[in-house]
Tab-separated table of C-alpha atoms in Angstrom:
chain	number	residue	atom	x	y	z
G	323	ILE	CA	3.773	-8.407	11.300
G	324	ALA	CA	5.291	-6.361	14.075
G	325	THR	CA	7.559	-3.887	12.281
G	326	GLU	CA	7.565	-1.789	9.147
G	327	ASP	CA	10.666	-3.673	7.983
G	328	GLU	CA	8.708	-6.936	8.153
G	329	ALA	CA	5.812	-5.348	6.269
G	330	THR	CA	8.048	-4.010	3.504
G	331	ALA	CA	9.863	-7.347	3.203
G	332	LEU	CA	6.515	-9.106	2.796
G	333	ALA	CA	5.336	-6.530	0.243
G	334	ALA	CA	8.546	-6.967	-1.765
G	335	HIS	CA	8.133	-10.762	-1.648
G	336	ILE	CA	4.522	-10.557	-2.852
G	337	LEU	CA	5.477	-8.231	-5.717
G	338	ARG	CA	8.320	-10.534	-6.803
G	339	THR	CA	5.954	-13.502	-6.759
G	340	ILE	CA	3.264	-11.718	-8.776
G	341	ALA	CA	5.806	-10.345	-11.271
G	342	GLY	CA	6.581	-13.866	-12.441
G	343	GLY	CA	3.076	-14.279	-13.793
G	344	PHE	CA	0.936	-17.401	-13.679
G	345	THR	CA	0.237	-20.276	-16.001
G	346	ILE	CA	-3.304	-21.647	-16.094
G	347	ASN	CA	-4.146	-24.344	-18.633
G	348	GLU	CA	-1.010	-23.451	-20.623
G	349	LEU	CA	-2.080	-19.809	-20.768
G	350	VAL	CA	0.464	-17.382	-19.310
G	351	ILE	CA	-1.188	-14.615	-17.336
G	352	ALA	CA	0.816	-11.491	-16.549
G	353	ALA	CA	-0.119	-9.550	-13.448
G	354	SER	CA	1.056	-6.540	-11.499
G	355	MET	CA	-0.049	-4.857	-8.321
G	356	SER	CA	0.705	-1.972	-6.038
G	357	ILE	CA	0.676	-2.184	-2.249
G	358	GLY	CA	-0.033	0.436	0.419
G	359	ILE	CA	1.371	-0.193	3.899
G	360	ALA	CA	0.173	1.370	7.158
G	361	MET	CA	1.221	0.346	10.643
G	362	ALA	CA	-1.175	0.879	13.542
G	363	ALA	CA	0.289	3.248	16.117
G	364	PRO	CA	-0.449	2.385	19.765
G	365	GLU	CA	-2.699	5.419	20.157
G	366	VAL	CA	-4.862	4.476	17.143
G	367	THR	CA	-7.988	2.633	18.247
G	368	ASP	CA	-10.021	2.899	15.051
G	369	VAL	CA	-9.135	0.350	12.373
G	370	GLU	CA	-10.733	2.638	9.792
G	371	VAL	CA	-7.908	5.155	10.369
G	372	VAL	CA	-5.281	2.523	9.545
G	373	TYR	CA	-7.275	1.437	6.498
G	374	LYS	CA	-7.402	5.018	5.200
G	375	GLN	CA	-3.680	5.459	5.817
G	376	ALA	CA	-2.960	2.294	3.823
G	377	ASP	CA	-5.230	3.585	1.054
G	378	ILE	CA	-3.278	6.847	0.927
G	379	ALA	CA	-0.014	4.895	0.736
G	380	LEU	CA	-1.515	2.768	-2.055
G	381	TYR	CA	-2.527	5.917	-3.951
G	382	GLN	CA	1.060	7.201	-3.638
G	383	SER	CA	2.415	3.842	-4.775
G	384	LYS	CA	0.224	3.834	-7.875
G	385	SER	CA	1.125	7.422	-8.723
G	386	ASN	CA	4.849	6.568	-8.850
G	387	ALA	CA	4.683	3.433	-10.985
G	388	LYS	CA	2.876	0.143	-11.118
G	389	GLY	CA	4.337	-2.823	-9.322
G	390	ASN	CA	5.733	-1.230	-6.190
G	391	PHE	CA	4.813	-0.464	-2.598
G	392	ARG	CA	4.751	2.594	-0.385
G	393	SER	CA	4.449	2.985	3.379
G	394	PHE	CA	2.166	5.625	4.854
G	395	ILE	CA	3.933	8.666	6.220
G	396	PRO	CA	2.116	11.719	7.617
G	397	ILE	CA	3.432	13.993	4.846
G	398	CYS	CA	1.464	11.820	2.369
G	399	ARG	CA	-1.700	12.676	4.269
G	400	ARG	CA	-1.059	16.404	4.154
G	401	ASN	CA	-0.267	16.288	0.437
G	402	LEU	CA	-3.312	14.242	-0.574
G	403	ILE	CA	-6.236	15.164	1.654
G	404	GLY	CA	-7.324	18.108	-0.471
G	405	ARG	CA	-6.948	16.241	-3.761
G	406	ILE	CA	-8.691	12.958	-3.040
G	407	GLY	CA	-11.077	13.775	-0.192
G	408	PHE	CA	-10.255	11.224	2.482
G	409	GLY	CA	-11.691	13.425	5.210
G	410	SER	CA	-10.121	13.448	8.635
G	411	ILE	CA	-7.449	10.848	9.269
């Protein structure tokens, strides 16, 4: 995945697929999920930074409503660092 547009398209596809539920042995199983997206900037060399950014985006996604996705943006970091203790990212 090279662009944020590709990442969001994939996230939307995954959510649509999950929203349909699953049938296992004639039992219908409903499921939902939230997705956090972070794209690695060229200057980022630590994968842990990208992971934490995706986690922040996931936290934002869950706080809005279940079953959606959110991309990491720096304003998310500033708004959440004090509340959830992600340290320096």
